[in-house]
Amino acid sequence: MSCCDLAAAGQLGKAGIMASDCEPALNQAESRNPTLERYLGALREAKNDSEQFAALLLVTKAVKAGDIDAKTRRRIFDAVGFTFPNRLLTTKEAPDGCPDHVLRALGVALLACFCSDPELAAHPQVLNKIPILSTFLTARGDPDDAARRSMVDDTYQCLTAVAGTPRGPRHLIAGGTVSALCQAYLGHGYGFDQALALLVGLLAAAETQCWKEAEPDLLAVLRGLSEDFQKAEDASKFELCQLLPIFLPPTTVPPECLRDLQAGLARILGSKLSSWQRNPALKLAARLAHACGSDWIPAGNSGSKFLSLLVNLACVEVRLALEETGTEVKEDVVTACYALMELGIQECTRCEQSLLKEPQKVQLVSIMKEAIGAVIHYLQQVGSEKQKEPFVFASVRILGAWLAEETSSLRKEVCQLLPFLVRYAKTLYEEAEEANDLSQQVATLAISPSTPGPTWPGDALRLLLPGWCHLTVEDGPREILIKEGAPSLLCKYFLQQWELTSPGHDTSVLPDSVEIGLQTCCHIFLNLVVTAPGLIKRDACFTSLMNTLMTSLPALVQQQGRLLLAANVATLGLLMARLLSTSPALQGTPASRGFFAAAILFLSQSHVARATPGSDQAVLALSPDYEGIWADLQELWFLGMQAFTGCVPLLPWLAPAALRSRWPQELLQLLGSVSPNSVKPEMVAAYQGVLVELARANRLCREAMRLQAGEETASHYRMAALEQCLSEP
């Protein structure tokens, strides 16, 4: 058989390519081409390569592209099988006068024909050809050779068909296809546009696995796309805006890419554009904000102007979309604008190294206030049937970000919306699994229609906690939250989240947002303890909360790296114990004794005596564990000392328990070993408060303090109340 005959036989694959457009019934095909059956029979009965080649050529001549349907292709496969194409793909010797790639081209053409059947595309005999097929994408040769071009097209058809099967992307990634596609695209040879299209599909289907297997190659593609984007002067820059988000890595974006992307976006957004041109650019900017925060925006005047422009455009888009009743909202674009507004909020509240100058911050806050007003207006129109829509979740998220930093403006509108927010948070809390799915959909909305992005918090309550923490300080909003049942919901939420940190759960894999959410819940409860003590006493949910705090603190104070959460739990528990002192659970039960022992441990280990060079006397200093976080901890510590002091006269068993812990003795010993000048007045007051109440409550405490030179120490520190108490019998 001649080389030309082999090339003609390869056209069978082309018939398969076009057959998807025409699927006539098998009996109709047979009636139009009665000789096909004889040729298929000859193909099945072929005893050697020559006979198979000849039969393939006859079938190719008998079947036109428009006449081959799925059943006919399957019958051709049944006649040929995989053995023959396998040999064609692996042979290294071609007939005389033929280029060495002709046999491989025929093998690929046959596979392309077979792969148009989804069942065959997932066949192990196709899947094990993935490494071989991938090498064809980067093989060198004459770019004008029609046979080579045909083989490249067939290869892409095979790989695309495999990618369309349920497990196909995983097999392609494992077979090295991602790297081969990257190299094919970067080489800009024949078919490089097909390589890019297939890469997009694989990243959409299995982003994490793609980056894990081929990060260097994918980064090279990103560098090329970013450079093209920065240089583009025609409409291709708008197409690249849609493409680039898909190629941003889940880890660090290379600095040179960030520079090119920012420069390209600045040029686009600084021009007068139609919405179809501007919207992809806003979505790309939102994706960069998710991935990098503000790190991709340069410092200096150009960067501050660019950020101001971004936030301005986002706010205008939000207002146009949400203030006009009856207009169709482009949810993906508005959600991207929310992300840019959130970036603006972060920069406006940043005290150090902010990209924005103070006048710019003032201007942006005013503009964002108007956009947030539009968000509130939109949420006021949301009915119960829309509460599970991802765009509503995104709208609640941006409102939560705003309320976390600003509650004084739009106060009336926020108060009117609070009942909805409580009901919405309760709905999503009670259907937690669906809420998590919503967060994923929101992330998809904000980035592009084809690729999921970073996971957003999976529940509405976590988004609203910081804002509610501010609002519970104010009388009006607090009363609304209480009336709508927010405290009970928060207690349930806290207990649910606490379970995630309990023994038996791997806390190392928990996101930081879980612990931050628990701390914020504690802050809200602290506000309620101070401003609404009657609620704590009468609502049964706080009794359950108190029981959880008591049983959890002993283990929590022993855990490394969780001191701030322990401080919140200890302080909240001490303040609640003062209000619930008559509860049976606090009458010297094992749980209550364990809790107060752990609270004493937290309060007593904050300071140590530290020697100073050139001085005979040590100074009072923060212990190492407390030193790095004292700015966040000190208010809780002083409040905890005050609350413990208040618990002593209410719980008769507490003073003897404190004495057994040796806290009063060790405290006096510490004060006696350091210079009084090194102890700040507020520390002296806090220590004296605890010592005085312990001394008043228990005779044995007074005796132990006297034995520890308590009167002398009190005199040195001018603790008049303690000195007087210890002087009495």
XYZ file of C-alpha atoms in Angstrom:
729
model
C 0.000 0.000 0.000
C 1.315 3.427 -0.907
C 1.934 6.337 1.376
C -0.905 8.205 -0.337
C -3.300 5.339 0.382
C -2.356 5.477 4.047
C -3.042 9.198 4.142
C -6.406 8.629 2.467
C -7.275 6.003 5.027
C -6.652 8.609 7.664
C -9.651 10.552 6.393
C -11.822 8.072 8.294
C -11.045 10.132 11.382
C -12.307 13.258 9.648
C -15.556 11.503 8.935
C -15.841 10.821 12.622
C -15.178 14.464 13.462
C -18.039 15.743 11.365
C -20.438 12.948 12.130
C -21.730 14.607 15.266
C -23.633 16.998 13.021
C -25.573 14.220 11.340
C -26.929 11.097 13.106
C -29.157 9.153 10.644
C -30.468 5.752 11.664
C -28.246 2.806 10.858
C -30.746 1.155 8.517
C -30.993 4.414 6.534
C -27.198 4.557 6.172
C -27.111 0.959 5.007
C -29.835 1.530 2.436
C -27.900 4.471 1.000
C -24.574 2.578 0.931
C -25.146 -1.184 0.533
C -21.461 -1.881 -0.136
C -20.497 -0.656 3.361
C -21.460 -3.975 4.926
C -19.164 -5.918 2.603
C -16.231 -3.615 3.377
C -16.850 -3.834 7.132
C -16.881 -7.596 6.793
C -13.566 -7.472 4.932
C -12.165 -5.287 7.702
C -13.256 -7.794 10.346
C -11.776 -10.721 8.421
C -8.419 -9.047 7.598
C -5.554 -11.353 8.599
C -2.574 -8.983 8.341
C -1.617 -5.325 8.207
C -1.866 -5.066 4.454
C -5.405 -6.458 4.391
C -6.436 -4.150 7.221
C -4.978 -1.138 5.385
C -6.805 -2.080 2.243
C -10.094 -2.627 4.048
C -9.764 0.691 5.854
C -9.209 2.416 2.530
C -12.342 0.763 1.094
C -14.409 1.799 4.109
C -13.065 5.363 3.810
C -14.095 5.530 0.140
C -17.509 3.988 0.811
C -18.471 6.256 3.679
C -18.774 9.996 3.245
C -18.437 12.262 6.249
C -22.126 13.126 6.335
C -23.156 9.464 6.176
C -21.321 8.084 9.216
C -23.320 7.966 12.433
C -22.592 6.793 15.961
C -23.685 3.222 15.357
C -21.615 2.965 12.194
C -18.555 4.320 14.002
C -19.100 1.733 16.726
C -19.259 -1.030 14.134
C -16.009 0.195 12.598
C -14.450 0.040 16.044
C -15.802 -3.486 16.558
C -14.135 -4.460 13.315
C -10.791 -2.739 13.976
C -10.454 -2.850 17.782
C -7.578 -1.219 19.635
C -4.756 -3.566 18.697
C -4.222 -2.123 15.251
C -4.258 1.580 16.303
C -1.940 0.693 19.189
C 0.612 -0.721 16.787
C 0.286 2.284 14.495
C 0.971 4.669 17.364
C 4.044 2.859 18.591
C 5.675 1.736 15.331
C 8.938 3.426 14.385
C 9.228 2.170 10.802
C 7.137 3.634 7.975
C 6.752 2.209 4.442
C 9.271 3.319 1.887
C 8.748 6.873 0.722
C 6.548 7.863 3.669
C 7.461 10.269 6.490
C 7.889 8.541 9.819
C 4.806 10.201 11.314
C 2.271 8.875 8.770
C 1.486 5.648 10.625
C 1.083 7.518 13.890
C -1.205 9.971 12.131
C -3.418 7.132 10.971
C -3.472 5.665 14.476
C -4.522 8.998 15.937
C -7.170 9.419 13.234
C -8.688 6.070 14.195
C -8.669 7.014 17.875
C -10.317 10.344 17.039
C -13.045 8.482 15.212
C -13.565 6.130 18.148
C -13.451 8.910 20.763
C -16.519 10.554 19.282
C -18.312 7.764 21.193
C -18.240 8.860 24.890
C -18.098 5.255 26.042
C -15.007 4.591 23.958
C -13.425 7.904 25.023
C -13.412 6.560 28.587
C -12.064 3.141 27.568
C -8.808 2.091 29.320
C -7.196 1.527 25.910
C -7.790 5.203 25.121
C -6.790 6.445 28.555
C -3.454 4.646 28.442
C -2.642 6.499 25.211
C -2.785 9.895 26.965
C 1.020 10.131 27.542
C 1.694 9.248 23.877
C -0.927 11.670 22.596
C 0.464 14.423 24.816
C 3.886 14.080 23.212
C 2.365 14.709 19.775
C 1.342 18.222 20.875
C 4.947 19.360 21.197
C 6.569 17.205 18.497
C 8.745 19.141 16.069
C 8.164 19.036 12.336
C 7.282 21.012 9.256
C 4.493 23.398 10.325
C 3.106 23.387 6.786
C 2.891 19.577 6.572
C -0.811 18.779 6.102
C -0.423 15.303 7.622
C 1.160 16.734 10.767
C -1.566 19.332 11.082
C -4.163 16.621 10.648
C -2.517 14.563 13.399
C -2.495 17.576 15.747
C -6.197 18.181 15.125
C -6.978 14.519 15.758
C -4.897 14.570 18.942
C -6.835 17.535 20.295
C -10.083 15.802 19.390
C -9.034 12.715 21.369
C -7.919 14.688 24.415
C -11.005 16.904 24.353
C -13.238 13.845 24.177
C -11.454 12.300 27.164
C -11.772 15.578 29.092
C -15.537 15.382 28.572
C -15.842 12.063 30.424
C -16.502 11.999 34.200
C -13.003 10.905 35.216
C -11.228 12.153 32.120
C -9.656 15.337 33.574
C -7.984 13.343 36.330
C -6.476 10.923 33.793
C -5.293 13.751 31.562
C -3.599 15.535 34.455
C -1.900 12.323 35.603
C -0.769 11.659 32.014
C 1.153 14.916 31.735
C -1.317 16.599 29.412
C -1.387 19.911 31.307
C 2.348 20.480 30.863
C 2.154 19.427 27.210
C -0.732 21.837 26.582
C 1.171 24.665 28.258
C 4.230 24.028 26.112
C 2.094 23.760 22.987
C 0.456 27.099 23.737
C 3.715 28.844 24.575
C 5.292 27.487 21.355
C 2.487 29.137 19.346
C 2.642 26.345 16.809
C -0.269 24.912 14.881
C -3.276 24.304 17.147
C -2.019 26.428 20.066
C -5.473 27.988 20.378
C -6.917 24.498 20.904
C -4.334 23.932 23.625
C -5.520 27.048 25.446
C -9.169 26.042 25.169
C -8.441 22.594 26.594
C -6.365 24.109 29.421
C -9.296 26.318 30.355
C -11.543 23.271 30.553
C -9.111 21.290 32.697
C -8.565 24.184 35.117
C -12.316 24.608 35.449
C -12.758 20.912 36.186
C -9.771 20.280 38.468
C -7.914 23.498 39.300
C -6.079 22.227 42.385
C -4.797 19.071 40.693
C -3.676 20.987 37.609
C -1.585 23.391 39.664
C -0.173 20.587 41.760
C 1.021 18.667 38.717
C 2.163 21.486 36.429
C 2.684 24.696 38.405
C 5.864 25.878 36.586
C 4.263 25.414 33.161
C 0.995 27.060 34.172
C 2.892 30.005 35.622
C 4.740 30.340 32.322
C 1.376 30.530 30.554
C 0.191 33.126 33.064
C 3.315 35.202 32.440
C 2.695 35.058 28.695
C -0.982 35.986 29.023
C -0.182 38.809 31.454
C 2.443 40.236 29.147
C 0.042 40.030 26.193
C -2.602 41.769 28.296
C -0.272 44.585 29.251
C 0.730 45.172 25.644
C -2.652 44.656 23.968
C -4.070 47.673 22.167
C -6.991 45.980 20.410
C -10.137 44.118 21.452
C -8.066 41.104 22.522
C -7.431 42.816 25.868
C -11.118 42.416 26.725
C -11.002 38.719 25.832
C -7.920 38.346 28.022
C -9.838 39.937 30.913
C -12.189 36.963 30.797
C -9.400 34.428 30.365
C -6.852 35.594 32.942
C -8.849 34.859 36.121
C -8.844 31.190 35.201
C -5.032 31.104 35.163
C -4.418 32.842 38.488
C -2.761 30.312 40.822
C -4.241 29.267 44.171
C -0.969 30.342 45.827
C 1.254 33.342 45.133
C 0.937 35.252 41.872
C 4.384 36.164 40.438
C 5.187 39.867 40.946
C 5.881 40.459 37.263
C 2.400 39.152 36.435
C 0.823 41.457 39.007
C 2.635 44.430 37.504
C 1.442 43.597 33.995
C -2.123 42.912 35.120
C -2.375 46.126 37.107
C -0.928 48.172 34.270
C -3.329 46.626 31.780
C -6.327 47.175 34.041
C -5.326 50.766 34.747
C -5.245 51.487 31.032
C -8.613 49.822 30.419
C -10.508 51.258 33.390
C -9.064 54.708 32.847
C -10.735 54.861 29.429
C -14.323 55.549 28.477
C -15.853 52.113 27.985
C -19.130 50.391 27.349
C -20.399 47.954 29.981
C -19.365 44.860 27.991
C -15.800 46.172 27.951
C -15.687 47.380 31.553
C -17.362 44.446 33.291
C -14.715 41.783 32.514
C -12.054 44.194 33.766
C -13.927 44.715 37.046
C -14.248 40.951 37.454
C -10.521 40.456 36.851
C -9.742 43.162 39.406
C -12.073 41.455 41.889
C -10.299 38.147 41.348
C -6.952 39.804 42.031
C -8.388 41.412 45.170
C -9.450 37.955 46.371
C -6.088 36.436 45.612
C -3.759 39.223 46.735
C -5.684 41.819 48.734
C -4.117 45.158 47.814
C -0.595 43.785 47.278
C -1.013 43.913 43.496
C -1.590 47.670 43.546
C 1.617 49.743 43.572
C 2.310 52.191 46.359
C 2.463 55.893 45.689
C 0.287 58.344 43.854
C -0.474 56.112 40.867
C -1.553 53.241 43.090
C -3.819 55.380 45.275
C -5.476 56.901 42.204
C -5.984 53.445 40.701
C -7.534 52.045 43.892
C -9.808 55.075 44.206
C -10.880 54.578 40.591
C -11.600 50.888 41.193
C -13.765 51.532 44.245
C -15.534 54.462 42.579
C -16.429 52.384 39.533
C -17.585 49.509 41.748
C -19.833 51.762 43.824
C -21.371 53.364 40.744
C -22.064 49.928 39.265
C -23.699 48.757 42.508
C -25.934 51.801 42.730
C -26.981 51.586 39.085
C -27.825 47.912 39.498
C -29.656 48.008 42.842
C -31.347 51.394 43.029
C -33.296 50.931 39.794
C -36.344 48.837 40.637
C -37.290 46.373 37.928
C -33.948 46.341 36.126
C -32.159 43.044 35.610
C -29.179 42.780 37.928
C -25.966 41.373 36.464
C -25.221 39.437 39.602
C -21.732 38.279 38.668
C -20.625 41.841 37.925
C -22.211 43.322 41.065
C -20.688 40.588 43.218
C -17.286 41.424 41.755
C -17.947 45.077 42.635
C -18.742 43.978 46.195
C -15.265 42.452 46.368
C -13.713 45.740 45.239
C -15.791 47.656 47.786
C -14.552 45.291 50.471
C -11.002 46.058 49.400
C -11.843 49.749 49.718
C -13.218 49.214 53.227
C -10.034 47.432 54.263
C -7.802 50.180 52.919
C -9.906 52.973 54.405
C -9.633 51.394 57.863
C -5.944 50.546 57.622
C -3.880 52.823 59.847
C -0.401 51.864 58.684
C 0.929 51.555 55.135
C -2.419 52.328 53.560
C -2.428 53.023 49.852
C -4.863 55.872 50.412
C -4.349 59.354 51.759
C -6.769 60.727 54.341
C -8.763 62.925 51.905
C -9.133 59.935 49.584
C -10.391 57.808 52.475
C -12.999 60.402 53.412
C -14.183 60.609 49.814
C -14.357 56.839 49.353
C -16.224 56.308 52.629
C -18.852 58.780 51.443
C -19.166 57.029 48.082
C -19.287 53.564 49.666
C -21.948 54.758 52.108
C -24.230 55.515 49.160
C -23.542 52.106 47.631
C -24.231 50.367 50.955
C -27.500 52.298 51.095
C -28.367 50.706 47.739
C -27.483 47.257 49.130
C -29.775 47.817 52.117
C -32.531 48.974 49.763
C -32.109 45.785 47.741
C -32.170 43.529 50.809
C -35.342 45.195 52.043
C -37.053 43.958 48.888
C -35.867 40.344 49.249
C -38.693 37.922 49.907
C -38.443 34.531 51.577
C -38.376 32.812 48.196
C -35.045 34.489 47.348
C -33.227 33.980 50.631
C -31.279 30.983 49.375
C -29.986 32.753 46.280
C -26.205 33.274 46.231
C -26.500 36.934 45.277
C -28.443 37.661 48.470
C -25.647 35.971 50.408
C -23.088 38.154 48.626
C -25.117 41.261 49.454
C -25.280 40.306 53.135
C -21.532 39.713 53.071
C -20.656 43.222 51.878
C -23.107 44.732 54.356
C -21.439 42.696 57.112
C -18.028 43.971 56.045
C -19.312 47.551 56.213
C -20.995 47.108 59.615
C -17.811 45.585 61.013
C -16.188 48.998 60.591
C -19.031 51.535 60.474
C -22.388 51.482 62.290
C -22.984 55.154 63.010
C -23.996 56.075 59.461
C -27.200 54.694 57.936
C -28.268 53.747 61.483
C -31.989 54.105 60.787
C -31.791 51.959 57.659
C -29.672 49.332 59.414
C -32.115 49.114 62.331
C -34.998 48.644 59.917
C -33.100 45.800 58.235
C -32.047 44.002 61.444
C -35.167 41.776 61.671
C -34.485 40.525 58.141
C -30.822 39.901 58.920
C -31.671 37.850 62.019
C -34.243 35.775 60.122
C -31.840 35.328 57.212
C -28.969 34.235 59.454
C -31.271 31.838 61.292
C -32.490 30.303 58.040
C -28.979 29.659 56.787
C -27.795 28.440 60.196
C -30.583 25.882 60.327
C -29.683 24.718 56.827
C -25.917 24.834 57.243
C -25.118 22.500 54.358
C -27.041 24.634 51.876
C -25.438 27.762 53.316
C -21.989 26.353 52.600
C -23.055 25.627 49.051
C -24.227 29.229 48.753
C -20.813 30.489 49.785
C -19.226 28.459 46.992
C -21.710 29.849 44.480
C -20.967 33.377 45.659
C -17.261 32.801 45.109
C -18.034 31.610 41.595
C -20.185 34.654 40.896
C -17.419 36.988 41.981
C -14.756 35.567 39.740
C -15.952 34.101 36.478
C -18.681 31.818 35.185
C -16.276 28.949 34.641
C -14.028 28.699 37.653
C -14.614 28.578 41.398
C -12.450 30.810 43.508
C -11.349 30.983 47.111
C -13.853 29.704 49.620
C -15.893 32.401 51.307
C -17.171 31.979 54.879
C -19.876 29.337 54.867
C -22.537 30.985 57.023
C -24.225 34.345 57.219
C -23.810 34.656 60.986
C -20.052 34.750 60.757
C -20.346 37.638 58.323
C -22.627 39.587 60.660
C -20.908 38.950 64.003
C -18.517 41.959 63.958
C -21.319 44.362 63.095
C -23.640 42.890 65.715
C -20.831 43.238 68.248
C -20.856 47.005 67.654
C -24.648 47.202 67.561
C -25.193 45.417 70.895
C -23.492 48.357 72.616
C -26.239 50.701 71.411
C -29.652 50.644 73.092
C -31.873 50.782 70.003
C -30.186 48.106 67.836
C -29.637 45.874 70.900
C -33.338 45.907 71.756
C -34.210 44.928 68.181
C -31.686 42.076 68.199
C -33.025 40.796 71.515
C -36.629 41.070 70.346
C -35.850 39.119 67.174
C -34.164 36.289 69.113
C -30.577 36.989 68.117
C -29.059 36.095 71.548
C -30.599 32.621 71.502
C -29.419 32.104 67.915
C -25.918 33.260 68.858
C -25.785 30.840 71.788
C -26.724 27.938 69.533
C -24.206 29.056 66.961
C -21.454 29.389 69.551
C -22.126 25.895 70.913
C -22.135 24.449 67.384
C -18.866 26.147 66.462
C -17.332 25.165 69.785
C -17.920 21.526 68.945
C -15.503 21.948 66.039
C -12.721 22.811 68.503
C -13.508 20.099 71.038
C -11.383 16.949 71.605
C -11.799 14.496 68.774
C -11.651 17.209 66.118
C -8.450 18.163 64.336
C -8.210 21.873 65.180
C -5.106 22.263 62.995
C -7.245 22.067 59.853
C -9.856 24.548 61.050
C -9.836 27.938 59.327
C -8.847 30.895 61.508
C -12.331 32.288 60.964
C -13.791 29.654 63.316
C -11.737 30.834 66.292
C -12.205 34.489 65.356
C -15.947 33.872 65.189
C -15.921 32.326 68.668
C -14.028 35.311 70.052
C -16.471 37.741 68.456
C -19.396 35.800 69.918
C -17.761 36.167 73.332
C -17.498 39.936 72.795
C -21.218 40.116 71.961
C -22.086 38.111 75.070
C -19.847 40.389 77.154
C -21.786 43.374 75.837
C -25.056 41.696 76.802
C -23.771 40.803 80.280
C -22.969 44.459 80.899
C -25.950 46.092 79.178
C -28.709 43.477 79.583
C -27.971 41.428 82.738
C -31.635 40.522 83.133
C -31.528 38.690 79.805
C -28.631 36.538 81.010
C -30.548 35.557 84.135
C -33.852 34.669 82.475
C -32.886 33.113 79.132
C -32.168 29.389 79.476
C -29.749 29.430 76.534
C -27.209 31.287 78.702
C -27.326 28.523 81.301
C -26.314 26.071 78.580
C -23.614 28.480 77.464
C -22.289 28.776 81.032
C -22.098 24.992 81.339
C -20.080 24.781 78.118
C -17.699 27.513 79.255
C -17.108 25.758 82.582
C -16.376 22.362 81.063
C -14.217 23.741 78.242
C -11.874 26.233 79.911
C -9.674 23.744 81.852
C -8.486 22.092 78.631
C -8.393 25.324 76.673
C -5.921 27.133 78.967
C -3.436 24.296 78.475
C -3.408 24.546 74.671
C -0.589 26.388 72.944
C -1.502 29.300 70.722
C -5.065 29.675 72.012
C -4.519 32.087 74.863
C -6.685 34.838 73.383
C -9.667 32.520 73.034
C -9.044 31.235 76.578
C -9.050 34.833 77.804
C -12.415 35.456 76.163
C -13.920 32.283 77.593
C -12.509 32.866 81.086
C -13.630 36.493 81.282
C -17.094 35.786 79.880
C -17.544 32.859 82.259
C -16.480 34.921 85.279
C -18.882 37.735 84.423
C -21.746 35.312 83.812
C -20.966 33.437 87.039
C -21.499 36.664 88.949
C -25.007 36.923 87.470
C -25.820 33.200 87.765
C -24.262 32.686 91.192
C -27.414 31.036 92.586
C -27.413 28.385 89.869
C -26.901 24.838 91.220
C -24.140 24.345 88.645
C -22.012 26.967 90.437
C -22.329 25.619 93.972
C -18.940 23.950 94.177
C -19.617 21.278 91.577
C -16.614 19.603 89.939
C -17.275 21.580 86.745
C -17.411 24.914 88.559
C -14.265 24.138 90.582
C -12.428 23.148 87.422
C -13.526 26.339 85.694
C -12.376 28.667 88.475
C -9.085 26.803 88.820
C -8.492 27.355 85.090
C -9.538 31.016 85.392
C -7.046 31.488 88.245
C -4.383 29.907 86.040
C -5.130 32.403 83.262
C -5.129 35.409 85.617
C -2.113 34.381 87.680
C 0.318 33.560 84.884
C 0.170 36.921 83.120
C 3.137 38.533 84.922
C 6.518 37.403 86.208
C 9.495 38.914 87.998
C 12.264 39.728 85.538
C 15.816 40.628 86.494
C 17.247 43.829 85.031
C 20.940 44.378 84.310
C 22.655 46.646 86.794
C 19.845 46.461 89.367
C 19.435 44.401 92.508
C 15.647 44.388 92.215
C 13.607 42.635 89.561
C 10.750 44.332 87.746
C 7.217 43.154 87.030
C 7.030 42.042 83.398
C 4.658 40.218 81.110
C 5.252 36.509 80.795
C 6.397 35.381 77.319
C 3.051 33.840 76.301
C 1.181 37.037 77.147
C 3.671 39.580 75.876
C 3.025 39.290 72.156
C -0.762 39.596 72.429
C -1.116 41.850 75.481
C -2.585 44.671 73.390
C -5.547 42.409 72.578
C -5.521 40.695 75.967
C -5.158 43.377 78.613
C -8.747 44.622 78.609
C -9.988 41.055 79.042
C -7.462 40.418 81.816
C -8.470 43.483 83.846
C -12.159 42.701 83.307
C -11.501 39.118 84.389
C -9.748 40.256 87.566
C -12.690 42.520 88.352
C -15.213 39.744 87.662
C -13.314 37.234 89.821
C -13.282 39.782 92.625
C -17.059 40.092 92.322
C -17.551 36.313 92.432
C -15.677 35.788 95.729
C -18.402 37.087 98.117
C -21.148 35.364 96.077
C -19.591 31.875 96.123
C -18.488 30.891 99.650
C -16.436 27.931 98.436
C -14.318 30.083 96.081
C -11.954 31.702 98.624
C -10.834 28.347 100.132
C -10.359 27.022 96.592
C -8.189 30.019 95.699
C -6.161 29.476 98.885
C -5.549 25.838 97.950
C -4.320 26.988 94.538
C -1.800 29.206 96.410
C -2.671 32.150 94.170
C -2.895 34.773 96.963
C 0.403 33.616 98.486
C 2.193 33.560 95.119
C 0.760 36.942 94.201
C 2.125 38.524 97.377
C 5.428 36.758 96.818
C 5.602 38.174 93.288
C 4.855 41.704 94.492
C 7.466 41.376 97.218
C 10.169 40.324 94.765
C 9.857 43.250 92.339
C 10.350 46.966 92.571
C 7.067 48.743 93.443
C 7.956 51.383 90.866
C 7.690 48.753 88.134
C 4.061 47.956 88.959
C 1.595 50.301 87.287
C -1.215 51.792 89.403
C -3.930 49.904 87.515
C -2.108 46.626 88.234
C -1.872 47.520 91.921
C -5.626 48.232 91.979
C -6.468 44.934 90.244
C -4.267 42.885 92.596
C -5.563 44.651 95.680
C -9.183 44.040 94.648
C -8.678 40.272 94.501
C -6.596 40.076 97.696
C -9.029 42.203 99.716
C -12.074 40.128 98.748
C -10.258 36.857 99.479
C -9.102 38.198 102.846
C -12.581 39.400 103.771
C -14.241 36.165 102.724
C -12.036 33.693 104.613
C -10.043 33.762 107.867
C -7.532 31.190 106.595
C -6.829 33.432 103.607
C -6.053 36.326 105.929
C -3.678 34.189 107.983
C -1.904 32.883 104.875
C -1.450 36.422 103.579
C -0.004 37.597 106.900
C 2.477 34.723 106.828
C 3.501 35.870 103.337
C 4.341 39.380 104.637
C 1.036 40.670 103.311
C 0.864 43.710 105.612
C 4.382 44.834 104.705
C 3.707 44.347 100.971
C 0.439 46.252 101.258
C 2.282 49.113 102.913
C 4.959 49.208 100.190
C 2.313 49.393 97.475
C 0.030 51.737 99.416
C -2.773 49.186 99.383
C -4.679 50.815 102.217
C -7.743 48.579 101.975
C -5.641 45.403 102.096
C -3.475 46.713 104.920
C -6.535 47.520 106.989
C -8.188 44.148 106.262
C -5.082 42.197 107.305
C -4.709 44.230 110.498
C -8.095 43.047 111.694
C -8.487 39.741 113.574
